[in-house]
PDB file of C-alpha atoms in Angstrom:
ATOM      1  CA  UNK A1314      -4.548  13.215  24.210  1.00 43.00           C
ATOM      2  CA  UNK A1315      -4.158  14.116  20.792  1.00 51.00           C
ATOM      3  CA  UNK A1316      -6.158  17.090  19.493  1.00 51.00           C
ATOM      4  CA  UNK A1317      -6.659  16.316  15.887  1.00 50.00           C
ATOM      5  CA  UNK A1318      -8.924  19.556  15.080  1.00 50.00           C
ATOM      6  CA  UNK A1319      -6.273  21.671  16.482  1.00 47.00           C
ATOM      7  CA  UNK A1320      -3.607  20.092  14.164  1.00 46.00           C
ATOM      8  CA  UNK A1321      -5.814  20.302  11.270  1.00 47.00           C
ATOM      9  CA  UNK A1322      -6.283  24.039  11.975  1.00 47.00           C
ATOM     10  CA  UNK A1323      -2.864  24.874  12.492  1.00 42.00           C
ATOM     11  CA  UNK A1324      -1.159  22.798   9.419  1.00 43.00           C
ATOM     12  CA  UNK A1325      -4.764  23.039   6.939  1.00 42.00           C
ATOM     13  CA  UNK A1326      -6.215  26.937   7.664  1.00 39.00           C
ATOM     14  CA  UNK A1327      -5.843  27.961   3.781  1.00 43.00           C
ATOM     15  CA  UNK A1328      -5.572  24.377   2.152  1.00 49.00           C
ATOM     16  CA  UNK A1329      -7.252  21.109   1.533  1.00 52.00           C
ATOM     17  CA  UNK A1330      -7.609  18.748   4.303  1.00 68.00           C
ATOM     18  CA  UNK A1331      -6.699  15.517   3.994  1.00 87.00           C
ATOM     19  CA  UNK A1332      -9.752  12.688   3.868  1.00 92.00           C
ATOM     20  CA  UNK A1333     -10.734  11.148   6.918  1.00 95.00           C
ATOM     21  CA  UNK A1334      -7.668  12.855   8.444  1.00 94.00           C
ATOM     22  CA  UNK A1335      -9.452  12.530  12.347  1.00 94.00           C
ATOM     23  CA  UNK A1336     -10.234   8.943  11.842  1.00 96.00           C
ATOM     24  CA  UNK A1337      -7.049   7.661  10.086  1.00 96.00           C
ATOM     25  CA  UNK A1338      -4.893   9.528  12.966  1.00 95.00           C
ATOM     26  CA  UNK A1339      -7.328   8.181  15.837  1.00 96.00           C
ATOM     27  CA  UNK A1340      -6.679   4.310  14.101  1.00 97.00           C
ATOM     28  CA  UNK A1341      -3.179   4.792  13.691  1.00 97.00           C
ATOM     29  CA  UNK A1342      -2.748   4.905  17.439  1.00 96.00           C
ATOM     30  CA  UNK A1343       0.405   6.862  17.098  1.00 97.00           C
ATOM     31  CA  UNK A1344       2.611   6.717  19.952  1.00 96.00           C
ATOM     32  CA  UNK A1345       6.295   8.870  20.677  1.00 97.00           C
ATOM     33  CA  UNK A1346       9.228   8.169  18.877  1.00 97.00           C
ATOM     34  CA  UNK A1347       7.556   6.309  16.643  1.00 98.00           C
ATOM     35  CA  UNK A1348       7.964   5.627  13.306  1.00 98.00           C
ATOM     36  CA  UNK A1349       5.072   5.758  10.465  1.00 98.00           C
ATOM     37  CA  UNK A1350       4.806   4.814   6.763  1.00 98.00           C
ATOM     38  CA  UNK A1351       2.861   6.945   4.725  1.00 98.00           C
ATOM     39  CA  UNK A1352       2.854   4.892   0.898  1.00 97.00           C
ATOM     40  CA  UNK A1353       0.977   7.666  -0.728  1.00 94.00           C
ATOM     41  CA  UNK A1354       2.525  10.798   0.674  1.00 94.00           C
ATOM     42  CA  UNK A1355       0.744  13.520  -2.252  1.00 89.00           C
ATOM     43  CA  UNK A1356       0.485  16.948  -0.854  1.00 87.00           C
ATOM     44  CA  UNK A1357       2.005  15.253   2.865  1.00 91.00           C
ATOM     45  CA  UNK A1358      -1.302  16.023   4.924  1.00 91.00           C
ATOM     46  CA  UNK A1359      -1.455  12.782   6.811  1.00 95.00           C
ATOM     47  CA  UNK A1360       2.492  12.956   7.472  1.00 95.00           C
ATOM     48  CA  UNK A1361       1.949  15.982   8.878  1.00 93.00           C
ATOM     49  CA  UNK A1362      -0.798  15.371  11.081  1.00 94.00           C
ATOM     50  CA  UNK A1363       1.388  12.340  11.589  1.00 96.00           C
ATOM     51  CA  UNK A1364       4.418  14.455  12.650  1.00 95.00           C
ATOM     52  CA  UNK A1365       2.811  16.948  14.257  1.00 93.00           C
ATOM     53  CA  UNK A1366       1.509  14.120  17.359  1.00 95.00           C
ATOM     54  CA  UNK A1367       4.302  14.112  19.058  1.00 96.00           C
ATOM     55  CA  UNK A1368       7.839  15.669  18.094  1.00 95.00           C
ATOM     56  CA  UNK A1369       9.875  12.435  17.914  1.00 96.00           C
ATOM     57  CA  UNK A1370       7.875  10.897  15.423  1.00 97.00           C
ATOM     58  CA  UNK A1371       9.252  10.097  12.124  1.00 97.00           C
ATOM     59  CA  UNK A1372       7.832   9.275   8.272  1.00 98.00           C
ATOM     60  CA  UNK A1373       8.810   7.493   5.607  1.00 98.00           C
ATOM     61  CA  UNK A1374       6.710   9.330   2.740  1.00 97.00           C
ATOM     62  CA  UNK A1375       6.393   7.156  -0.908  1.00 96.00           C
ATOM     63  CA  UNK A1376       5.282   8.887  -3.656  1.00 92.00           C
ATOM     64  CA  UNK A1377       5.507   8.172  -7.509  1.00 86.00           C
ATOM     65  CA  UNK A1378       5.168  12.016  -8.290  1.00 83.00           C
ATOM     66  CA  UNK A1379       8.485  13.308  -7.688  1.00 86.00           C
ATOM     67  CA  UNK A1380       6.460  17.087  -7.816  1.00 84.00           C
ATOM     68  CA  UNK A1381       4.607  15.509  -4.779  1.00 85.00           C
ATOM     69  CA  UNK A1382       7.400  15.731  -3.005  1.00 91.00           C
ATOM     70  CA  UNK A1383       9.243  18.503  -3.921  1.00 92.00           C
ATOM     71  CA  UNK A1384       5.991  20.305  -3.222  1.00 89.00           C
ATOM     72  CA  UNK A1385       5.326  18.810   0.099  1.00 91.00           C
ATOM     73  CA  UNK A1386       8.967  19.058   1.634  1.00 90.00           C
ATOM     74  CA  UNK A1387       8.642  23.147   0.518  1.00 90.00           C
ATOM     75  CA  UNK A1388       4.910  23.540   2.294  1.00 88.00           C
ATOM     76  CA  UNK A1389       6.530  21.644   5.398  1.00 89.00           C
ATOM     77  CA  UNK A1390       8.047  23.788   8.003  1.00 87.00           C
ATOM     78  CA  UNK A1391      12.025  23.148   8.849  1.00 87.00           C
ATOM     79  CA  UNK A1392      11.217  21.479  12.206  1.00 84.00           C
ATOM     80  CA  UNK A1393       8.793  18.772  10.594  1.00 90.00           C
ATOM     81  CA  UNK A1394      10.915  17.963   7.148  1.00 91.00           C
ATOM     82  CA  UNK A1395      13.504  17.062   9.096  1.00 94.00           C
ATOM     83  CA  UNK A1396      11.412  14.467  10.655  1.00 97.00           C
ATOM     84  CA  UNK A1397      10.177  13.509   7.068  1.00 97.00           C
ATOM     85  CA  UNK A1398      12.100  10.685   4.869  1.00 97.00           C
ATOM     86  CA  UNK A1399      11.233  10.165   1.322  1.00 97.00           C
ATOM     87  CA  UNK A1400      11.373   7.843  -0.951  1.00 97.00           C
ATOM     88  CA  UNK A1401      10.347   8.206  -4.776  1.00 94.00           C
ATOM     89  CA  UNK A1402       8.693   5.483  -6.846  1.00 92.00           C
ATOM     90  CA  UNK A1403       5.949   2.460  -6.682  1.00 92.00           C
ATOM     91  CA  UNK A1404       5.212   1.792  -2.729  1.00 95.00           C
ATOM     92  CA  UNK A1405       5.205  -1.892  -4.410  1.00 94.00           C
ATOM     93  CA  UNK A1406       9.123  -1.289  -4.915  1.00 95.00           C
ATOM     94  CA  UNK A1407       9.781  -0.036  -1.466  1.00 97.00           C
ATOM     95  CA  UNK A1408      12.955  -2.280   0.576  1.00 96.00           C
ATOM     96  CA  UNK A1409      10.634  -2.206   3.713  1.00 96.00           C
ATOM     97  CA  UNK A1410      12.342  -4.365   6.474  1.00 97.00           C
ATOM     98  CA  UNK A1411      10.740  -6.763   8.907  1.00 97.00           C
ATOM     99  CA  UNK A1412       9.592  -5.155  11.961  1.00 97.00           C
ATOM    100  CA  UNK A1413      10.870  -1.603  10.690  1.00 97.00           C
ATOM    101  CA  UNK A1414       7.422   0.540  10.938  1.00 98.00           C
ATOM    102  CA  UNK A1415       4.659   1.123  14.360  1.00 98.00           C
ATOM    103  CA  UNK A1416       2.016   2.086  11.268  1.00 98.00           C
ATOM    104  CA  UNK A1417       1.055   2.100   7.843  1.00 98.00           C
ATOM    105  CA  UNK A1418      -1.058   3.796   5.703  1.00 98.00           C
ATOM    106  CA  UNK A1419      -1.848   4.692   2.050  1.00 97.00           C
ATOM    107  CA  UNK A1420      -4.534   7.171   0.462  1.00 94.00           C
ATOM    108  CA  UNK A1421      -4.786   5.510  -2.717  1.00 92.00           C
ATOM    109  CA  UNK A1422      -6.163   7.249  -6.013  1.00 66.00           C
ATOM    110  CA  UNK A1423      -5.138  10.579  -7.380  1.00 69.00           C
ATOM    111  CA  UNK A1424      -4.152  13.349  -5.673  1.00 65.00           C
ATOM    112  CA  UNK A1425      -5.929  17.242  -5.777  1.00 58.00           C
ATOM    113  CA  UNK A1426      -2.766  18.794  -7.592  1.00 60.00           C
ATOM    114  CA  UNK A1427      -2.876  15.783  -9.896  1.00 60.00           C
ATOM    115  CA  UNK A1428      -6.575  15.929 -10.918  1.00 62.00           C
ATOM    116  CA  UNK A1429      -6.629  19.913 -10.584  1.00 63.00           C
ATOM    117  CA  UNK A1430      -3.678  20.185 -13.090  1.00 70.00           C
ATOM    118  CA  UNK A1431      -4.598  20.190 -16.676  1.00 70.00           C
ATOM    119  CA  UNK A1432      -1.491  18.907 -18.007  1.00 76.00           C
ATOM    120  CA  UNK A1433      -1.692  15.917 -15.943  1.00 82.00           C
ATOM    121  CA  UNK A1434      -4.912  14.613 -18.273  1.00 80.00           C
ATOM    122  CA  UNK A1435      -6.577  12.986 -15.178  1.00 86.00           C
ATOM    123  CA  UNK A1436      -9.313  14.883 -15.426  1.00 87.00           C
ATOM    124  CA  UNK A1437     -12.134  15.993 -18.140  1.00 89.00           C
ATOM    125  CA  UNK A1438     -13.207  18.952 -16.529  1.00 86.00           C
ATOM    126  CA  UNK A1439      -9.975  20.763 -18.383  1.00 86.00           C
ATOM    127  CA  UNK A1440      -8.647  20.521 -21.985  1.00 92.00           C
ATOM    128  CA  UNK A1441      -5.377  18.378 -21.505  1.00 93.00           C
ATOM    129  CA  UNK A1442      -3.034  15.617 -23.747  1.00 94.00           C
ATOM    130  CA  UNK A1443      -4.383  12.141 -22.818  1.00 96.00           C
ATOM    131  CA  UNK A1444      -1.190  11.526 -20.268  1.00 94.00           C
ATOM    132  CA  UNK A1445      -2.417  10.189 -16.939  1.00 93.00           C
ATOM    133  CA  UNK A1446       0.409   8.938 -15.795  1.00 91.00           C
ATOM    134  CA  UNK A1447       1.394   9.550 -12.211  1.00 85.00           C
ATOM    135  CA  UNK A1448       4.921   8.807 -12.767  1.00 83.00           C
ATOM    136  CA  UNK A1449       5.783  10.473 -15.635  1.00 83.00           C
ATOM    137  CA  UNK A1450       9.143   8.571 -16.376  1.00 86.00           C
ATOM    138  CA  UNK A1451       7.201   5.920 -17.438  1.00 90.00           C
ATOM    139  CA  UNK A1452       5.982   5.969 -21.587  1.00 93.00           C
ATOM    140  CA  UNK A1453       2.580   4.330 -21.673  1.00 97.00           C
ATOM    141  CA  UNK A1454       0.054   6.853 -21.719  1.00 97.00           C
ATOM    142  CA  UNK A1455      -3.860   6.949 -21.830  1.00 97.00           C
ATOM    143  CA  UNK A1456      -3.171   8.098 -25.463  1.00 97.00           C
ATOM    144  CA  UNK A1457      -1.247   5.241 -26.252  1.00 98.00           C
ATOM    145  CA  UNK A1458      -4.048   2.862 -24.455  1.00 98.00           C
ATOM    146  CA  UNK A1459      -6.614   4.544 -26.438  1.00 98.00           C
ATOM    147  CA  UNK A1460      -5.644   5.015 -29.846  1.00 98.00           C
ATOM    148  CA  UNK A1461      -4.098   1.604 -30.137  1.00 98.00           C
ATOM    149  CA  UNK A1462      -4.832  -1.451 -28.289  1.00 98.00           C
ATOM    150  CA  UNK A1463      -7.633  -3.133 -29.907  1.00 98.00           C
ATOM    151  CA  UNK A1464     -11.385  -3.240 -29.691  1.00 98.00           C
ATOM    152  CA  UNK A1465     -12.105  -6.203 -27.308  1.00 98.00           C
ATOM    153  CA  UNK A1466      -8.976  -5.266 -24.724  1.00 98.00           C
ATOM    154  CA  UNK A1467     -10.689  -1.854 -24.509  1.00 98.00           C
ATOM    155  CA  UNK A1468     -14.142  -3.342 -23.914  1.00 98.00           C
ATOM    156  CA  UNK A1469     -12.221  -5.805 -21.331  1.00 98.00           C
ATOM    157  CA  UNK A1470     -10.688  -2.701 -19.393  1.00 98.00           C
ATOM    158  CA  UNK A1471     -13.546  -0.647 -19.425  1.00 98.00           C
ATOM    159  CA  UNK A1472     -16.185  -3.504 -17.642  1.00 97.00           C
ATOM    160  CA  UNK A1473     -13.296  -4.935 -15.262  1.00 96.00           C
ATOM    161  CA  UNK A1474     -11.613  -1.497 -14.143  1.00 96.00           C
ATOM    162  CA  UNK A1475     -14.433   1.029 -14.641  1.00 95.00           C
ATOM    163  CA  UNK A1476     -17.134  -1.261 -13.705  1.00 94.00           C
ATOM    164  CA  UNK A1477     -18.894   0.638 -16.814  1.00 96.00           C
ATOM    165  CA  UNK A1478     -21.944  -1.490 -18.723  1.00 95.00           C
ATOM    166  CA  UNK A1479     -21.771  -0.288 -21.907  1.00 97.00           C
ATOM    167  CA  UNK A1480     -17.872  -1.037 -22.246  1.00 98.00           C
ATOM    168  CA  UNK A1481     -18.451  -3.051 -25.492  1.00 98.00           C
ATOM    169  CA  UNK A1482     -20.152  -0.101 -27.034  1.00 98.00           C
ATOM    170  CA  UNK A1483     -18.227   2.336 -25.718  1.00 98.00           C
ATOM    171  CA  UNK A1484     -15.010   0.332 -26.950  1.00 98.00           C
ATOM    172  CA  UNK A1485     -16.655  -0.063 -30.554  1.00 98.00           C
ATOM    173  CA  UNK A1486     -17.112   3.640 -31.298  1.00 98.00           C
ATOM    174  CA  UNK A1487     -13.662   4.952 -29.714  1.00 98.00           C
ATOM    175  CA  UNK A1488     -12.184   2.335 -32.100  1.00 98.00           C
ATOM    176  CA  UNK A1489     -14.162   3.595 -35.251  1.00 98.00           C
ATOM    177  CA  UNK A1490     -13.356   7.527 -34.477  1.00 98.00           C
ATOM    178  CA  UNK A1491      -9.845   7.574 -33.128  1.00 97.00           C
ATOM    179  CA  UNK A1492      -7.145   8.918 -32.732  1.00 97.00           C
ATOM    180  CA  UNK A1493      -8.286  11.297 -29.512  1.00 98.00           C
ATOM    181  CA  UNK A1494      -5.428  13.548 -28.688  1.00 96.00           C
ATOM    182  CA  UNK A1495      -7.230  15.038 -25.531  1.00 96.00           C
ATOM    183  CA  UNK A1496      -8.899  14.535 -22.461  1.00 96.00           C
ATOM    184  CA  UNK A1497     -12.425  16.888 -23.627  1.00 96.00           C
ATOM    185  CA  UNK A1498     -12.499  14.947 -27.347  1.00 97.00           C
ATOM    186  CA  UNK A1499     -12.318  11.500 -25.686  1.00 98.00           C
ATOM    187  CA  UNK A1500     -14.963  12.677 -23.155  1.00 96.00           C
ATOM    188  CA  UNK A1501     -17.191  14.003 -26.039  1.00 95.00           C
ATOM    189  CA  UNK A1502     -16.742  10.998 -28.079  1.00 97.00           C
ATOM    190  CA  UNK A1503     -17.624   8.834 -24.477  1.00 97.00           C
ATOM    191  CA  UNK A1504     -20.565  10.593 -24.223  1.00 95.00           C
ATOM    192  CA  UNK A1505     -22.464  10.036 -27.857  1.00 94.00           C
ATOM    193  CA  UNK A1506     -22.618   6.083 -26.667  1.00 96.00           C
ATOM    194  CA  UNK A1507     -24.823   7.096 -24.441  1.00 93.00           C
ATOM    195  CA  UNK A1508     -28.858   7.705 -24.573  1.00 89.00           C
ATOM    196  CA  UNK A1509     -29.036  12.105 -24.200  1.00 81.00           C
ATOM    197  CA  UNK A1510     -31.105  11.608 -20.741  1.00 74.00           C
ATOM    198  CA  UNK A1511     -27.591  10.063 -19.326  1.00 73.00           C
ATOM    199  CA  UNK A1512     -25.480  12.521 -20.393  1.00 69.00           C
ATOM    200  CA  UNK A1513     -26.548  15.413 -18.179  1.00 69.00           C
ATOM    201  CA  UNK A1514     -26.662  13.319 -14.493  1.00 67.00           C
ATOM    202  CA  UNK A1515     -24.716  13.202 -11.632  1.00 73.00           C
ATOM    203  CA  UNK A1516     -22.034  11.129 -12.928  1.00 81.00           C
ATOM    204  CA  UNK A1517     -20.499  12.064 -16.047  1.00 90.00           C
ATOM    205  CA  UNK A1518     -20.669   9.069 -18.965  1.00 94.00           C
ATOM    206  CA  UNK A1519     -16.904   9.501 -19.290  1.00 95.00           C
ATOM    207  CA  UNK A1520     -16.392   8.917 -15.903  1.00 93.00           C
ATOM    208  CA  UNK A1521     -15.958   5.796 -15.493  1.00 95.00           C
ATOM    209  CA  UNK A1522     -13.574   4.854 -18.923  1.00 97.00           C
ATOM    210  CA  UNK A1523     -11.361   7.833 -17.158  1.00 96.00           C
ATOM    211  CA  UNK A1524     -11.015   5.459 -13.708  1.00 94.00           C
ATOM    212  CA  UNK A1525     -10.243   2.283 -15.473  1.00 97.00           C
ATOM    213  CA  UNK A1526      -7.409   4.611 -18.167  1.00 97.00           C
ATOM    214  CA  UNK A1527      -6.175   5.378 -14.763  1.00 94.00           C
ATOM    215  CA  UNK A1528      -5.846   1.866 -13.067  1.00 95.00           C
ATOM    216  CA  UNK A1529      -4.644   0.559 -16.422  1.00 97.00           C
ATOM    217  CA  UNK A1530      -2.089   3.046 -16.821  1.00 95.00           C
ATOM    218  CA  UNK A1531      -0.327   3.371 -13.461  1.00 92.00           C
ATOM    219  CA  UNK A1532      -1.330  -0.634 -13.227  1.00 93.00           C
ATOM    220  CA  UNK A1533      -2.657   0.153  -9.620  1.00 93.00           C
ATOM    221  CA  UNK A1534      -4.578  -2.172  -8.437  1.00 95.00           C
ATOM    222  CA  UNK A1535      -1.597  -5.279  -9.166  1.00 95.00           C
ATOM    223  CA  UNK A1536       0.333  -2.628  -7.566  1.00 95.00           C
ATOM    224  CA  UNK A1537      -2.013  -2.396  -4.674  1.00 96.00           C
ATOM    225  CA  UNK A1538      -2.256  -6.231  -3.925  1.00 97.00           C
ATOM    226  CA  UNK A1539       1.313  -7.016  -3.450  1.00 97.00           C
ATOM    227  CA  UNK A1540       1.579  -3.980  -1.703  1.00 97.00           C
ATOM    228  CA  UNK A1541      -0.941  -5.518   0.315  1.00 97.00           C
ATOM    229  CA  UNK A1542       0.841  -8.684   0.799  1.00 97.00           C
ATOM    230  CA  UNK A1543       4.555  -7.316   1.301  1.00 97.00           C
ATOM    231  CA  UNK A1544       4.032  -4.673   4.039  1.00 98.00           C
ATOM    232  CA  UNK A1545       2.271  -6.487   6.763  1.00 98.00           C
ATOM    233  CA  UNK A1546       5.984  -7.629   7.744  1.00 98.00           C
ATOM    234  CA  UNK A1547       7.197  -4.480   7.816  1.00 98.00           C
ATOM    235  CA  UNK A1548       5.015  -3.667  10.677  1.00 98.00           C
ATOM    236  CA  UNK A1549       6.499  -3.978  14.352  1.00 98.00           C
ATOM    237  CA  UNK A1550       4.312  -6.472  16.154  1.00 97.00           C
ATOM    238  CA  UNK A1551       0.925  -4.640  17.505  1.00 97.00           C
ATOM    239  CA  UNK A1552       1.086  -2.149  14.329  1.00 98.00           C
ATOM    240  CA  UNK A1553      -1.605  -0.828  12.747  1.00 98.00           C
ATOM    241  CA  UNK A1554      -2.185  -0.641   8.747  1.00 98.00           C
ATOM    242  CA  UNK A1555      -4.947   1.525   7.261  1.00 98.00           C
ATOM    243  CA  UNK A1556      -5.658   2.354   3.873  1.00 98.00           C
ATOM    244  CA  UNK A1557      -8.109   4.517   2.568  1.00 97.00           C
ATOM    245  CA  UNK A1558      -9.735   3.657  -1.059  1.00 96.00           C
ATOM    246  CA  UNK A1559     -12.042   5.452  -3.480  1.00 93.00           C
ATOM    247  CA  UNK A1560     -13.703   2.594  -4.933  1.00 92.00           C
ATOM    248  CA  UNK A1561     -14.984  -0.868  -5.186  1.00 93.00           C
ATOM    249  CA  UNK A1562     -12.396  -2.564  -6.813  1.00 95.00           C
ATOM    250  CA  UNK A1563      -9.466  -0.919  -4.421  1.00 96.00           C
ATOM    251  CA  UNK A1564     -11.683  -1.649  -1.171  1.00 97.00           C
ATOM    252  CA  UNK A1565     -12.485  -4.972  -2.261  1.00 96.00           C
ATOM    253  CA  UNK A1566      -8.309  -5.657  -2.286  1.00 97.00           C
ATOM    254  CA  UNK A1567      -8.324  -4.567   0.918  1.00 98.00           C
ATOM    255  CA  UNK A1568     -11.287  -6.260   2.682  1.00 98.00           C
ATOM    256  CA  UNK A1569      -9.764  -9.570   1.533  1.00 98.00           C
ATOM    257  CA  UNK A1570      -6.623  -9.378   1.881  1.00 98.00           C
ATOM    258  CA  UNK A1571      -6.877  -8.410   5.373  1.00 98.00           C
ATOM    259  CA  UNK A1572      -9.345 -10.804   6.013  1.00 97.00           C
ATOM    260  CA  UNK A1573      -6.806 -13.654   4.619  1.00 97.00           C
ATOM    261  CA  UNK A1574      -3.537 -12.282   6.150  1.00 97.00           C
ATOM    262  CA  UNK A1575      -1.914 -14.492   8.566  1.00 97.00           C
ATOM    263  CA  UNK A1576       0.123 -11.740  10.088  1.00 98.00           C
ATOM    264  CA  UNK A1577      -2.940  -9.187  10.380  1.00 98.00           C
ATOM    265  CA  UNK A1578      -6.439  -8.973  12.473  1.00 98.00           C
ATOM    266  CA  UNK A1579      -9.030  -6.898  11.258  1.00 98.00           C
ATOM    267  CA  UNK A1580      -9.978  -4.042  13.399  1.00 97.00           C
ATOM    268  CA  UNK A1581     -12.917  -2.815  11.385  1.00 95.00           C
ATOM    269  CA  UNK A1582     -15.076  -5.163   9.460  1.00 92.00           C
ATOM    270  CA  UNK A1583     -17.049  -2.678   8.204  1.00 96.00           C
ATOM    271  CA  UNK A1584     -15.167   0.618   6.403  1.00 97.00           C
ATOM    272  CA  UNK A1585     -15.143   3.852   7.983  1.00 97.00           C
ATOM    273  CA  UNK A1586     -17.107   6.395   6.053  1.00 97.00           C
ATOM    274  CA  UNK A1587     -16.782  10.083   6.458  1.00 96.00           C
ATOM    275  CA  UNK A1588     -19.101  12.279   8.475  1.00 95.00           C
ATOM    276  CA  UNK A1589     -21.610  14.305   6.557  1.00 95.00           C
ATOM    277  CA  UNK A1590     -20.011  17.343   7.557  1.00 93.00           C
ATOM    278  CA  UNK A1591     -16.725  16.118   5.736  1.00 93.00           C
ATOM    279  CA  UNK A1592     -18.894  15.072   2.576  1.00 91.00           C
ATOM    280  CA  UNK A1593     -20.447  18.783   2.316  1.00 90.00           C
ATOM    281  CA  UNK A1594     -17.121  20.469   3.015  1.00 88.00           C
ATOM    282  CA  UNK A1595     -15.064  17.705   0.453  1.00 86.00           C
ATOM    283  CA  UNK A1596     -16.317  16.080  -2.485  1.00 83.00           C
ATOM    284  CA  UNK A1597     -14.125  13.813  -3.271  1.00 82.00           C
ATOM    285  CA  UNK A1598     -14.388  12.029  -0.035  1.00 88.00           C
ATOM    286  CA  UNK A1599     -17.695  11.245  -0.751  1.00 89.00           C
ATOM    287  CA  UNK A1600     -16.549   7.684  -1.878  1.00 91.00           C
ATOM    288  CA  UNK A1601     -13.912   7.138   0.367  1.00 95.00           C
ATOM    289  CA  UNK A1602     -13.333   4.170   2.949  1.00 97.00           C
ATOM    290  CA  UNK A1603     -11.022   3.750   6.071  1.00 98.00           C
ATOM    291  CA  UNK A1604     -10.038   0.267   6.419  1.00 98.00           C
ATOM    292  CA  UNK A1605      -7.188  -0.823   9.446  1.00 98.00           C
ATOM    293  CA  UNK A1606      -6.033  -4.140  10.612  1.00 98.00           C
ATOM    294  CA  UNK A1607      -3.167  -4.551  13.407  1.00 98.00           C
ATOM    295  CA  UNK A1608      -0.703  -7.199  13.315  1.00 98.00           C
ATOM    296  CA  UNK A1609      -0.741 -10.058  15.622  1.00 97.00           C
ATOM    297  CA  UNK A1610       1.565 -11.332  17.718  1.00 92.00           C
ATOM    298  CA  UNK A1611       2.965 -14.348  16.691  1.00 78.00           C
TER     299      UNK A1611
END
């Protein structure tokens, strides 16, 4: 049997584990010598726990952030990277083959190193150029999104990607102020739309204008759906997929698509939430849900 906490204290002692790392390797239902896609590889902590089952196992990591995985391949011990395949760009863009993988599965959303490094201008909690750009070949930028498409496409991306109410407002008085060079002005300027009893809460009033910059800019959630779509088939029959999200609009892809596949039954029909131990000892898996589906055997 497969001793997950051991893994996770070997491989995770002095960093951050992975979300739902026990329940995402316990759905997997990884078996020897097989061979596992992880889409979103970031800092490599599910391929490892992934690799570190059984040593014939291999991985085919994706990641957009060619840093990701310089960074994992040099954390990963000699035995393990050479277990480890990579592959950088869009997991959309992957030449998966029919029948090639035994499992699947993506983390989607931004990674620690991403959101924890200023420069990156994911985050408002530091002082950063409005970048947010995951693959950073690419030129459009949150800066470009914000300081010039217009008024109503602003509003549009605001309500549809960030979910956020006052997106019409919000739009209106970014549009009357800009240009915002970084990531604390435009979270400033956020924050004025809103009534002073909001601006001190749980959530942040920028918040939510940051998440749909994000989606717009990396353009993940199209990404996402034919992702969804594609890599069923490159499951070997019996295969399990699961893919962890962060919020409604990613698990929504999910629920449905799975729920529509012809080439996948759902395992889970309601997402797997982490414990509240995880939630005290993570934050940001607080939002997140496990989602896996198997393919059938036609």
């Amino acid at each position: 049997m497969i001793n997950i906490t051991q893994i996770e204290k070997h491989f995770f002692s002095d960093v951050h584990i992975p979300v739902l790392s026990k329940e995402l390797i316990a759905g997997l239902a990884i078996k020897p010598g097989g061979k596992y896609l992880d889409a979103t590889l970031g800092r490599g902590g599910h391929s490892s726990l992934i690799l570190s089952t059984f040593p014939d196992v291999q991985v085919v990591g994706i990641d957009l952030d060619n840093d990701a995985i310089l960074n994992t391949k040099t954390n990963m011990s000699s035995s393990v990277r050479q277990r480890l395949q990579t592959w950088a760009g869009n997991f959309v863009d992957y030449p998966g083959k029919a029948g090639e993988f035994d499992g699947i599965i993506a983390d989607l959303g931004v990674s620690s190193p991403q959101l924890d490094n200023p420069e990156r201008g994911f985050s408002f909690r530091h002082e950063a150029s409005l970048d947010m750009r995951m693959n950073r070949q690419q030129s459009l930028t949150a800066g470009e999104v914000i300081n010039h498409w217009n008024e109503t496409t602003l509003a549009n991306i605001f309500y549809q990607y960030g979910e956020e109410k006052r997106s019409r407002s919000i739009a209106r008085y970014l549009v009357e102020n800009r240009p915002f060079f970084t990531t604390t002005d435009l979270a400033s300027a956020i924050s004025k739309v809103f009534p002073s009893k909001y601006r001190y809460g749980r959530i942040h009033p920028a918040t939510r204008v940051f998440q749909a910059l994000r989606i717009i800019v990396n353009d993940e959630l199209t990404s996402l759906e034919k992702f969804l779509e594609e890599s069923p088939s490159w499951l070997k029959t019996q295969g399990n997929i699961g893919i962890i999200s962060f919020h409604s609009l990613e698990d929504r892809i999910v629920k449905h698509t799975f729920r529509n596949s012809y080439l996948l039954d759902v395992i889970n029909k309601k997402p797997i939430i982490p414990t509240q131990e995880e939630k005290k000892h993570n934050r940001r898996s607080r939002s997140a849900k496990l989602r896996f589906a198997k393919r059938k055997d036609l």
